[in-house]
Amino acid sequence: MSLQKRTIRPLLTWLFIFIAAAHCLLTQTHYFLNADVAFLTQMALFGQNGDLYTQHYEINPPLIVFIYRLFLIPFELGWLAGVASLRVSMVIYLLLVFVGCHYYLAKLNTEKTELWLLAIALSLLFVLPAAFLQREHIIAAAMMLYLCMMLCRLERRQTSIFIRATTATLAALAVCLKPQYGLVLILLELYYLAKERRLALLFRWENILITLIGASYVSYVYFAHPYYFQAVAPLASKTYIAYFEQTTNLLLRTLLLLLLLLLPFRYLKARVQNPRMINGFYLVVFAALGAFLAGRAGFSYHLVLSFTVLSTLVLASLFFALYEFVTRPYWKQAIPCGFFIAVLLFIRHFHFIDVDPVNYPRAVNQLMAQNNELPTAPIEFESYKNIYDAVRQQTSPHSNIYVFGARLFPAHSIAIHLDQKWIGRFPVLWALPETLKEADKQENKQRIEWIAQTVAEDITNGKPEVILVEKSETLLRYPNGFDFIEHFEQNPSFTKAFEPYQQIEIVPSVDSDWVLYKRVTP
């Protein structure tokens, strides 16, 4: 290849990646901030010194809170609003990961390096847009970078110690965020050891670094946030089962993804000279699916890494097919192009990967605004905008808010977009649904009373300006006919705390009604 081609191809590839990253960022301005991200951002913004888990009963350890605090630096410096700061920082993180991936792919001297880089970049930028900034999104980027490093190791390519140290650190942090994703590292390591047939390679400095980071993090949480191990984790082990999905449903989704993954396998195997590269991608996705099954909750964002690898493989297949069609324009070459375009359209329908149109001037204004307000027409969940509007009309920025709901969404998204503070220790009453199944047991009676007392104290101390209550005959995970207010009014402390609140209106949504209460007395 001539020097000119070696220069122009990477430049054009990176130009396209920067355009895609800008489009991703501007598109995000028209989404509700993901509800999990919104609550964890509340922890990052308002968590006080000391044990975070006496302030917030969150089932996940605190690393993600520290990551969001890092992402919020542009907000703390006054450059951007909070939500914009998170999104810009996430895109910068992804771009840095792409730089690392490009470095490793170039070292591999693989065919069409830029096509692989582009496939990885587009997948991470546009996978499941409603889950942007989720822990799994951060993890997926780190794991794709780690895969590229391991591919270089499998091919015995010399790489920078600094870049490998950075890669190993990001992989270690990814496993600290969600330990089940350690399966990715384990499978890749087993594959490497099987190829090299030297067990001593297990004790490489990268693996030692990952182990030290993991051990240090667990020790830090144990000593700095003891309430997590003393109370929150034991409570979750007994009650979070209510959020687990049936095994058959999890397996069906896994089987569907495995079927989709078979489509590009043989095509890529026939076109990539290095089979270890394709094997590595498939090992990552098998590990990702294993992590999904281990998590048991079945939330769509738990599949972000699986979706990322699937999208990367389908996009790479399409790029290879288009390249062959352009260089050898023969009608048979158009068949795989059409096939992989159809596959992409199919997975886009399920939002595995999605590129949305956006009004650029409006999106830029939204990104640079000094507040976190939603646009007039969100891309997704537009039917919940009326709840957001109702709360906005009854509140002022920087006031306190509390919501009784079966899910994190839309409560925390509304709170963060209206610059309000969530005053509950529970992000959602995750310990209650399972406890209510056997409410007559003595242990459960005590837990129900403790939860009610906690809620009453939060409302008494926080004095939220409004309280929003989800109301439906079939609240998700709760017994039929369950009513939050009726349930908690059995506790005298709650009745007293709730006394200053008056019902203002009932706001309908697609799956339930939301009753808005406003504080009318001091």
Short mmCIF file of N, CA and C in Angstrom, two decimals, residues 212-377:
data_model
loop_
_atom_site.label_atom_id
_atom_site.label_comp_id
_atom_site.label_asym_id
_atom_site.label_seq_id
_atom_site.Cartn_x
_atom_site.Cartn_y
_atom_site.Cartn_z
N LEU A 212 -4.69 -6.55 41.69
CA LEU A 212 -4.41 -5.56 42.75
C LEU A 212 -5.46 -4.47 42.78
N ILE A 213 -5.87 -4.01 41.60
CA ILE A 213 -6.90 -2.96 41.56
C ILE A 213 -8.21 -3.50 42.14
N GLY A 214 -8.59 -4.73 41.76
CA GLY A 214 -9.81 -5.32 42.28
C GLY A 214 -9.77 -5.49 43.79
N ALA A 215 -8.66 -6.02 44.30
CA ALA A 215 -8.52 -6.24 45.74
C ALA A 215 -8.52 -4.91 46.50
N SER A 216 -7.85 -3.91 45.93
CA SER A 216 -7.81 -2.59 46.58
C SER A 216 -9.21 -1.97 46.64
N TYR A 217 -9.96 -2.15 45.57
CA TYR A 217 -11.30 -1.57 45.53
C TYR A 217 -12.22 -2.24 46.56
N VAL A 218 -12.19 -3.57 46.63
CA VAL A 218 -13.02 -4.28 47.62
C VAL A 218 -12.63 -3.85 49.03
N SER A 219 -11.34 -3.72 49.29
CA SER A 219 -10.87 -3.29 50.61
C SER A 219 -11.35 -1.87 50.92
N TYR A 220 -11.27 -1.00 49.91
CA TYR A 220 -11.73 0.38 50.11
C TYR A 220 -13.20 0.42 50.48
N VAL A 221 -14.03 -0.30 49.73
CA VAL A 221 -15.47 -0.31 50.02
C VAL A 221 -15.72 -0.87 51.42
N TYR A 222 -15.00 -1.91 51.77
CA TYR A 222 -15.21 -2.56 53.07
C TYR A 222 -14.92 -1.60 54.22
N PHE A 223 -13.85 -0.82 54.09
CA PHE A 223 -13.45 0.05 55.21
C PHE A 223 -14.09 1.44 55.13
N ALA A 224 -14.28 1.97 53.92
CA ALA A 224 -14.82 3.33 53.79
C ALA A 224 -16.33 3.38 53.74
N HIS A 225 -16.96 2.28 53.31
CA HIS A 225 -18.42 2.24 53.20
C HIS A 225 -18.93 0.94 53.84
N PRO A 226 -18.69 0.76 55.13
CA PRO A 226 -19.03 -0.52 55.78
C PRO A 226 -20.51 -0.85 55.77
N TYR A 227 -21.37 0.17 55.70
CA TYR A 227 -22.82 -0.09 55.74
C TYR A 227 -23.28 -0.87 54.51
N TYR A 228 -22.51 -0.78 53.43
CA TYR A 228 -22.87 -1.54 52.24
C TYR A 228 -22.84 -3.03 52.53
N PHE A 229 -21.78 -3.50 53.18
CA PHE A 229 -21.66 -4.93 53.50
C PHE A 229 -22.50 -5.31 54.72
N GLN A 230 -22.68 -4.38 55.63
CA GLN A 230 -23.40 -4.67 56.86
C GLN A 230 -24.91 -4.73 56.67
N ALA A 231 -25.44 -3.89 55.80
CA ALA A 231 -26.91 -3.78 55.69
C ALA A 231 -27.43 -3.87 54.27
N VAL A 232 -26.87 -3.09 53.35
CA VAL A 232 -27.45 -3.00 52.01
C VAL A 232 -27.31 -4.31 51.25
N ALA A 233 -26.11 -4.86 51.19
CA ALA A 233 -25.91 -6.12 50.45
C ALA A 233 -26.72 -7.28 51.05
N PRO A 234 -26.74 -7.46 52.39
CA PRO A 234 -27.60 -8.53 52.96
C PRO A 234 -29.08 -8.33 52.65
N LEU A 235 -29.55 -7.08 52.69
CA LEU A 235 -30.95 -6.81 52.37
C LEU A 235 -31.23 -7.15 50.91
N ALA A 236 -30.31 -6.78 50.02
CA ALA A 236 -30.49 -7.08 48.60
C ALA A 236 -30.51 -8.59 48.36
N SER A 237 -29.66 -9.34 49.07
CA SER A 237 -29.61 -10.79 48.86
C SER A 237 -30.93 -11.46 49.23
N LYS A 238 -31.71 -10.83 50.12
CA LYS A 238 -32.98 -11.41 50.55
C LYS A 238 -34.17 -10.92 49.73
N THR A 239 -34.08 -9.72 49.18
CA THR A 239 -35.27 -9.11 48.60
C THR A 239 -35.17 -8.77 47.11
N TYR A 240 -33.95 -8.67 46.56
CA TYR A 240 -33.83 -8.23 45.18
C TYR A 240 -34.28 -9.29 44.19
N ILE A 241 -34.60 -10.48 44.70
CA ILE A 241 -35.09 -11.56 43.84
C ILE A 241 -36.35 -11.16 43.09
N ALA A 242 -37.09 -10.20 43.62
CA ALA A 242 -38.31 -9.72 42.95
C ALA A 242 -38.00 -9.13 41.58
N TYR A 243 -36.77 -8.70 41.38
CA TYR A 243 -36.38 -8.08 40.11
C TYR A 243 -35.79 -9.08 39.13
N PHE A 244 -35.69 -10.35 39.54
CA PHE A 244 -35.16 -11.37 38.65
C PHE A 244 -36.23 -11.84 37.67
N GLU A 245 -35.79 -12.10 36.45
CA GLU A 245 -36.71 -12.56 35.40
C GLU A 245 -36.67 -14.09 35.33
N GLN A 246 -37.73 -14.66 34.79
CA GLN A 246 -37.76 -16.11 34.65
C GLN A 246 -36.62 -16.59 33.76
N THR A 247 -36.02 -17.71 34.15
CA THR A 247 -34.87 -18.25 33.43
C THR A 247 -35.20 -18.54 31.97
N THR A 248 -36.42 -19.02 31.71
CA THR A 248 -36.80 -19.34 30.33
C THR A 248 -36.76 -18.10 29.44
N ASN A 249 -37.23 -16.96 29.97
CA ASN A 249 -37.20 -15.72 29.19
C ASN A 249 -35.76 -15.28 28.89
N LEU A 250 -34.89 -15.42 29.90
CA LEU A 250 -33.49 -15.06 29.70
C LEU A 250 -32.84 -15.95 28.64
N LEU A 251 -33.14 -17.24 28.71
CA LEU A 251 -32.55 -18.18 27.76
C LEU A 251 -33.07 -17.94 26.34
N LEU A 252 -34.35 -17.58 26.22
CA LEU A 252 -34.90 -17.30 24.89
C LEU A 252 -34.21 -16.11 24.24
N ARG A 253 -33.97 -15.07 25.02
CA ARG A 253 -33.28 -13.90 24.49
C ARG A 253 -31.83 -14.24 24.10
N THR A 254 -31.22 -15.06 24.95
CA THR A 254 -29.85 -15.48 24.66
C THR A 254 -29.78 -16.29 23.37
N LEU A 255 -30.73 -17.20 23.18
CA LEU A 255 -30.76 -18.02 21.98
C LEU A 255 -30.98 -17.18 20.73
N LEU A 256 -31.85 -16.15 20.84
CA LEU A 256 -32.08 -15.26 19.69
C LEU A 256 -30.79 -14.55 19.30
N LEU A 257 -30.06 -14.07 20.29
CA LEU A 257 -28.80 -13.39 19.99
C LEU A 257 -27.77 -14.36 19.40
N LEU A 258 -27.75 -15.58 19.90
CA LEU A 258 -26.82 -16.56 19.36
C LEU A 258 -27.13 -16.86 17.89
N LEU A 259 -28.41 -16.93 17.56
CA LEU A 259 -28.80 -17.15 16.17
C LEU A 259 -28.34 -15.99 15.29
N LEU A 260 -28.54 -14.76 15.77
CA LEU A 260 -28.10 -13.59 15.01
C LEU A 260 -26.57 -13.58 14.85
N LEU A 261 -25.88 -14.05 15.87
CA LEU A 261 -24.42 -14.05 15.84
C LEU A 261 -23.86 -15.06 14.84
N LEU A 262 -24.65 -16.09 14.53
CA LEU A 262 -24.18 -17.08 13.57
C LEU A 262 -24.10 -16.50 12.15
N LEU A 263 -24.93 -15.48 11.88
CA LEU A 263 -25.03 -14.96 10.51
C LEU A 263 -23.70 -14.43 9.97
N PRO A 264 -22.96 -13.60 10.72
CA PRO A 264 -21.70 -13.09 10.14
C PRO A 264 -20.50 -14.00 10.37
N PHE A 265 -20.66 -15.09 11.12
CA PHE A 265 -19.50 -15.89 11.53
C PHE A 265 -18.75 -16.47 10.34
N ARG A 266 -19.45 -17.26 9.53
CA ARG A 266 -18.78 -17.92 8.40
C ARG A 266 -18.32 -16.90 7.36
N TYR A 267 -19.11 -15.84 7.19
CA TYR A 267 -18.72 -14.82 6.20
C TYR A 267 -17.38 -14.18 6.58
N LEU A 268 -17.24 -13.79 7.86
CA LEU A 268 -16.01 -13.15 8.30
C LEU A 268 -14.85 -14.14 8.34
N LYS A 269 -15.12 -15.37 8.73
CA LYS A 269 -14.07 -16.40 8.78
C LYS A 269 -13.42 -16.59 7.41
N ALA A 270 -14.24 -16.46 6.36
CA ALA A 270 -13.72 -16.67 5.00
C ALA A 270 -12.93 -15.46 4.50
N ARG A 271 -13.04 -14.31 5.18
CA ARG A 271 -12.42 -13.09 4.67
C ARG A 271 -11.31 -12.54 5.55
N VAL A 272 -11.21 -13.03 6.75
CA VAL A 272 -10.17 -12.55 7.65
C VAL A 272 -9.08 -13.62 7.75
N GLN A 273 -7.86 -13.24 7.42
CA GLN A 273 -6.77 -14.21 7.41
C GLN A 273 -6.43 -14.73 8.80
N ASN A 274 -6.70 -13.91 9.79
CA ASN A 274 -6.37 -14.29 11.16
C ASN A 274 -7.64 -14.78 11.88
N PRO A 275 -7.86 -16.09 12.01
CA PRO A 275 -9.09 -16.59 12.63
C PRO A 275 -9.17 -16.27 14.11
N ARG A 276 -8.02 -16.02 14.76
CA ARG A 276 -8.05 -15.70 16.19
C ARG A 276 -8.81 -14.42 16.46
N MET A 277 -8.80 -13.52 15.50
CA MET A 277 -9.51 -12.26 15.68
C MET A 277 -11.01 -12.51 15.81
N ILE A 278 -11.55 -13.31 14.91
CA ILE A 278 -12.98 -13.63 14.96
C ILE A 278 -13.29 -14.45 16.21
N ASN A 279 -12.42 -15.41 16.52
CA ASN A 279 -12.62 -16.21 17.73
C ASN A 279 -12.67 -15.32 18.97
N GLY A 280 -11.81 -14.31 19.01
CA GLY A 280 -11.79 -13.40 20.16
C GLY A 280 -13.10 -12.65 20.32
N PHE A 281 -13.64 -12.13 19.22
CA PHE A 281 -14.93 -11.43 19.28
C PHE A 281 -16.03 -12.35 19.80
N TYR A 282 -16.04 -13.57 19.33
CA TYR A 282 -17.10 -14.50 19.75
C TYR A 282 -16.91 -14.95 21.19
N LEU A 283 -15.68 -15.07 21.65
CA LEU A 283 -15.47 -15.38 23.07
C LEU A 283 -16.01 -14.26 23.95
N VAL A 284 -15.79 -13.01 23.53
CA VAL A 284 -16.30 -11.87 24.30
C VAL A 284 -17.83 -11.90 24.37
N VAL A 285 -18.47 -12.19 23.24
CA VAL A 285 -19.93 -12.16 23.26
C VAL A 285 -20.49 -13.35 24.04
N PHE A 286 -19.84 -14.50 24.01
CA PHE A 286 -20.29 -15.63 24.83
C PHE A 286 -20.16 -15.29 26.32
N ALA A 287 -19.05 -14.64 26.67
CA ALA A 287 -18.87 -14.22 28.07
C ALA A 287 -19.90 -13.17 28.46
N ALA A 288 -20.20 -12.25 27.53
CA ALA A 288 -21.19 -11.20 27.80
C ALA A 288 -22.57 -11.81 28.03
N LEU A 289 -22.91 -12.81 27.23
CA LEU A 289 -24.20 -13.49 27.43
C LEU A 289 -24.21 -14.25 28.74
N GLY A 290 -23.07 -14.82 29.11
CA GLY A 290 -22.97 -15.48 30.42
C GLY A 290 -23.18 -14.49 31.56
N ALA A 291 -22.61 -13.29 31.42
CA ALA A 291 -22.79 -12.24 32.43
C ALA A 291 -24.25 -11.81 32.50
N PHE A 292 -24.91 -11.75 31.34
CA PHE A 292 -26.34 -11.41 31.30
C PHE A 292 -27.17 -12.44 32.07
N LEU A 293 -26.88 -13.72 31.85
CA LEU A 293 -27.61 -14.77 32.56
C LEU A 293 -27.29 -14.74 34.06
N ALA A 294 -26.03 -14.45 34.41
CA ALA A 294 -25.64 -14.41 35.82
C ALA A 294 -26.33 -13.27 36.55
N GLY A 295 -26.56 -12.15 35.83
CA GLY A 295 -27.25 -11.01 36.45
C GLY A 295 -28.70 -11.27 36.79
N ARG A 296 -29.36 -12.12 35.99
CA ARG A 296 -30.71 -12.65 36.25
C ARG A 296 -31.84 -11.63 36.16
N ALA A 297 -31.53 -10.33 36.14
CA ALA A 297 -32.61 -9.34 36.11
C ALA A 297 -33.20 -9.18 34.72
N GLY A 298 -32.39 -9.40 33.69
CA GLY A 298 -32.91 -9.36 32.33
C GLY A 298 -33.21 -7.98 31.79
N PHE A 299 -32.68 -6.93 32.42
CA PHE A 299 -32.88 -5.58 31.88
C PHE A 299 -32.16 -5.46 30.54
N SER A 300 -32.74 -4.71 29.62
CA SER A 300 -32.17 -4.63 28.27
C SER A 300 -30.74 -4.09 28.29
N TYR A 301 -30.44 -3.15 29.18
CA TYR A 301 -29.10 -2.57 29.18
C TYR A 301 -28.04 -3.57 29.66
N HIS A 302 -28.47 -4.68 30.28
CA HIS A 302 -27.51 -5.72 30.65
C HIS A 302 -26.93 -6.41 29.42
N LEU A 303 -27.52 -6.15 28.26
CA LEU A 303 -27.04 -6.76 27.02
C LEU A 303 -26.22 -5.79 26.17
N VAL A 304 -25.83 -4.66 26.74
CA VAL A 304 -25.12 -3.65 25.95
C VAL A 304 -23.84 -4.23 25.35
N LEU A 305 -23.05 -4.97 26.13
CA LEU A 305 -21.82 -5.54 25.57
C LEU A 305 -22.14 -6.56 24.48
N SER A 306 -23.16 -7.39 24.70
CA SER A 306 -23.57 -8.35 23.67
C SER A 306 -24.02 -7.63 22.40
N PHE A 307 -24.84 -6.60 22.57
CA PHE A 307 -25.29 -5.82 21.42
C PHE A 307 -24.12 -5.15 20.70
N THR A 308 -23.15 -4.67 21.48
CA THR A 308 -21.99 -4.00 20.88
C THR A 308 -21.21 -4.95 19.99
N VAL A 309 -20.93 -6.15 20.50
CA VAL A 309 -20.16 -7.12 19.71
C VAL A 309 -20.97 -7.57 18.49
N LEU A 310 -22.27 -7.84 18.69
CA LEU A 310 -23.12 -8.24 17.57
C LEU A 310 -23.13 -7.17 16.49
N SER A 311 -23.33 -5.91 16.90
CA SER A 311 -23.35 -4.81 15.93
C SER A 311 -22.00 -4.66 15.23
N THR A 312 -20.92 -4.83 15.98
CA THR A 312 -19.58 -4.73 15.40
C THR A 312 -19.38 -5.79 14.32
N LEU A 313 -19.80 -7.02 14.61
CA LEU A 313 -19.62 -8.11 13.65
C LEU A 313 -20.49 -7.91 12.40
N VAL A 314 -21.72 -7.45 12.60
CA VAL A 314 -22.60 -7.23 11.44
C VAL A 314 -22.10 -6.05 10.61
N LEU A 315 -21.69 -4.97 11.28
CA LEU A 315 -21.16 -3.82 10.54
C LEU A 315 -19.87 -4.17 9.80
N ALA A 316 -18.99 -4.93 10.46
CA ALA A 316 -17.75 -5.34 9.79
C ALA A 316 -18.06 -6.19 8.57
N SER A 317 -19.03 -7.09 8.70
CA SER A 317 -19.43 -7.92 7.56
C SER A 317 -19.96 -7.05 6.41
N LEU A 318 -20.79 -6.07 6.77
CA LEU A 318 -21.33 -5.17 5.75
C LEU A 318 -20.23 -4.37 5.08
N PHE A 319 -19.27 -3.86 5.87
CA PHE A 319 -18.18 -3.08 5.29
C PHE A 319 -17.32 -3.94 4.36
N PHE A 320 -17.06 -5.18 4.75
CA PHE A 320 -16.29 -6.08 3.89
C PHE A 320 -17.06 -6.34 2.59
N ALA A 321 -18.37 -6.55 2.72
CA ALA A 321 -19.19 -6.83 1.53
C ALA A 321 -19.22 -5.61 0.60
N LEU A 322 -19.37 -4.42 1.17
CA LEU A 322 -19.39 -3.20 0.36
C LEU A 322 -18.03 -2.98 -0.32
N TYR A 323 -16.97 -3.25 0.41
CA TYR A 323 -15.62 -3.09 -0.16
C TYR A 323 -15.44 -4.01 -1.37
N GLU A 324 -15.88 -5.25 -1.21
CA GLU A 324 -15.76 -6.21 -2.32
C GLU A 324 -16.62 -5.79 -3.51
N PHE A 325 -17.82 -5.26 -3.20
CA PHE A 325 -18.73 -4.84 -4.27
C PHE A 325 -18.15 -3.65 -5.03
N VAL A 326 -17.53 -2.71 -4.30
CA VAL A 326 -16.95 -1.52 -4.94
C VAL A 326 -15.72 -1.88 -5.76
N THR A 327 -14.88 -2.76 -5.22
CA THR A 327 -13.64 -3.13 -5.94
C THR A 327 -13.89 -4.12 -7.07
N ARG A 328 -14.94 -4.96 -6.91
CA ARG A 328 -15.29 -5.93 -7.97
C ARG A 328 -16.80 -5.89 -8.18
N PRO A 329 -17.29 -4.87 -8.89
CA PRO A 329 -18.75 -4.68 -9.04
C PRO A 329 -19.41 -5.78 -9.87
N TYR A 330 -19.82 -6.80 -9.20
CA TYR A 330 -20.48 -7.94 -9.85
C TYR A 330 -21.76 -8.19 -9.07
N TRP A 331 -22.84 -8.56 -9.78
CA TRP A 331 -24.16 -8.60 -9.12
C TRP A 331 -24.19 -9.56 -7.94
N LYS A 332 -23.41 -10.64 -7.97
CA LYS A 332 -23.43 -11.57 -6.83
C LYS A 332 -22.86 -10.94 -5.57
N GLN A 333 -21.97 -9.97 -5.74
CA GLN A 333 -21.40 -9.28 -4.58
C GLN A 333 -22.44 -8.42 -3.87
N ALA A 334 -23.52 -8.08 -4.58
CA ALA A 334 -24.57 -7.26 -3.96
C ALA A 334 -25.43 -8.05 -2.99
N ILE A 335 -25.45 -9.37 -3.12
CA ILE A 335 -26.30 -10.20 -2.26
C ILE A 335 -25.92 -10.09 -0.79
N PRO A 336 -24.63 -10.30 -0.42
CA PRO A 336 -24.29 -10.14 1.00
C PRO A 336 -24.49 -8.71 1.50
N CYS A 337 -24.30 -7.72 0.63
CA CYS A 337 -24.57 -6.33 1.03
C CYS A 337 -26.02 -6.17 1.46
N GLY A 338 -26.92 -6.63 0.61
CA GLY A 338 -28.35 -6.54 0.92
C GLY A 338 -28.71 -7.34 2.16
N PHE A 339 -28.09 -8.50 2.30
CA PHE A 339 -28.39 -9.35 3.46
C PHE A 339 -27.99 -8.68 4.77
N PHE A 340 -26.78 -8.13 4.84
CA PHE A 340 -26.33 -7.53 6.10
C PHE A 340 -27.02 -6.19 6.37
N ILE A 341 -27.43 -5.49 5.34
CA ILE A 341 -28.26 -4.29 5.55
C ILE A 341 -29.58 -4.69 6.17
N ALA A 342 -30.16 -5.78 5.69
CA ALA A 342 -31.43 -6.28 6.26
C ALA A 342 -31.26 -6.67 7.72
N VAL A 343 -30.12 -7.31 8.03
CA VAL A 343 -29.85 -7.69 9.44
C VAL A 343 -29.73 -6.45 10.31
N LEU A 344 -29.04 -5.43 9.80
CA LEU A 344 -28.90 -4.18 10.56
C LEU A 344 -30.26 -3.52 10.80
N LEU A 345 -31.10 -3.50 9.79
CA LEU A 345 -32.44 -2.93 9.94
C LEU A 345 -33.25 -3.71 10.96
N PHE A 346 -33.06 -5.04 10.98
CA PHE A 346 -33.77 -5.88 11.94
C PHE A 346 -33.33 -5.56 13.37
N ILE A 347 -32.02 -5.49 13.60
CA ILE A 347 -31.56 -5.23 14.96
C ILE A 347 -31.80 -3.77 15.36
N ARG A 348 -31.87 -2.86 14.37
CA ARG A 348 -32.22 -1.47 14.70
C ARG A 348 -33.66 -1.39 15.20
N HIS A 349 -34.54 -2.24 14.64
CA HIS A 349 -35.93 -2.26 15.08
C HIS A 349 -36.03 -2.55 16.57
N PHE A 350 -35.10 -3.35 17.10
CA PHE A 350 -35.10 -3.68 18.52
C PHE A 350 -34.13 -2.80 19.30
N HIS A 351 -33.64 -1.74 18.67
CA HIS A 351 -32.77 -0.74 19.31
C HIS A 351 -31.45 -1.32 19.79
N PHE A 352 -31.02 -2.47 19.21
CA PHE A 352 -29.68 -2.95 19.54
C PHE A 352 -28.67 -1.89 19.15
N ILE A 353 -28.90 -1.31 17.99
CA ILE A 353 -28.09 -0.18 17.53
C ILE A 353 -29.05 0.73 16.79
N ASP A 354 -28.97 2.03 17.04
CA ASP A 354 -29.99 2.93 16.50
C ASP A 354 -29.38 4.30 16.23
N VAL A 355 -29.61 4.82 15.04
CA VAL A 355 -29.16 6.16 14.67
C VAL A 355 -30.41 6.99 14.39
N ASP A 356 -30.65 8.01 15.22
CA ASP A 356 -31.87 8.80 15.10
C ASP A 356 -31.60 10.13 14.40
N PRO A 357 -32.56 10.62 13.61
CA PRO A 357 -32.42 11.96 13.03
C PRO A 357 -32.59 13.01 14.12
N VAL A 358 -31.98 14.17 13.92
CA VAL A 358 -32.05 15.21 14.94
C VAL A 358 -31.95 16.58 14.27
N ASN A 359 -32.60 17.56 14.88
CA ASN A 359 -32.50 18.95 14.43
C ASN A 359 -31.22 19.53 15.02
N TYR A 360 -30.20 19.72 14.20
CA TYR A 360 -28.88 20.09 14.73
C TYR A 360 -28.85 21.44 15.46
N PRO A 361 -29.41 22.54 14.89
CA PRO A 361 -29.37 23.82 15.63
C PRO A 361 -30.06 23.72 16.99
N ARG A 362 -31.21 23.04 17.03
CA ARG A 362 -31.92 22.89 18.31
C ARG A 362 -31.11 22.04 19.28
N ALA A 363 -30.46 20.99 18.74
CA ALA A 363 -29.67 20.11 19.60
C ALA A 363 -28.44 20.84 20.16
N VAL A 364 -27.80 21.68 19.34
CA VAL A 364 -26.64 22.44 19.83
C VAL A 364 -27.08 23.40 20.94
N ASN A 365 -28.20 24.09 20.75
CA ASN A 365 -28.71 24.99 21.79
C ASN A 365 -29.02 24.22 23.07
N GLN A 366 -29.57 23.02 22.92
CA GLN A 366 -29.89 22.19 24.07
C GLN A 366 -28.61 21.78 24.80
N LEU A 367 -27.59 21.42 24.06
CA LEU A 367 -26.32 20.98 24.65
C LEU A 367 -25.65 22.11 25.42
N MET A 368 -25.73 23.34 24.89
CA MET A 368 -25.03 24.47 25.49
C MET A 368 -25.87 25.22 26.51
N ALA A 369 -27.13 24.79 26.72
CA ALA A 369 -28.00 25.47 27.67
C ALA A 369 -27.44 25.38 29.09
N GLN A 370 -27.80 26.33 29.94
CA GLN A 370 -27.32 26.36 31.32
C GLN A 370 -28.20 25.56 32.27
N ASN A 371 -29.21 24.90 31.73
CA ASN A 371 -30.05 24.05 32.57
C ASN A 371 -30.16 22.67 31.91
N ASN A 372 -30.82 21.76 32.61
CA ASN A 372 -30.94 20.37 32.14
C ASN A 372 -32.30 20.05 31.54
N GLU A 373 -33.09 21.08 31.21
CA GLU A 373 -34.46 20.85 30.78
C GLU A 373 -34.54 20.01 29.51
N LEU A 374 -35.63 19.24 29.43
CA LEU A 374 -35.88 18.40 28.27
C LEU A 374 -36.32 19.25 27.08
N PRO A 375 -36.06 18.78 25.86
CA PRO A 375 -36.61 19.46 24.68
C PRO A 375 -38.11 19.24 24.59
N THR A 376 -38.73 19.95 23.68
CA THR A 376 -40.19 19.85 23.53
C THR A 376 -40.63 18.45 23.17
N ALA A 377 -39.88 17.79 22.29
CA ALA A 377 -40.28 16.46 21.83
C ALA A 377 -39.11 15.48 22.00
#
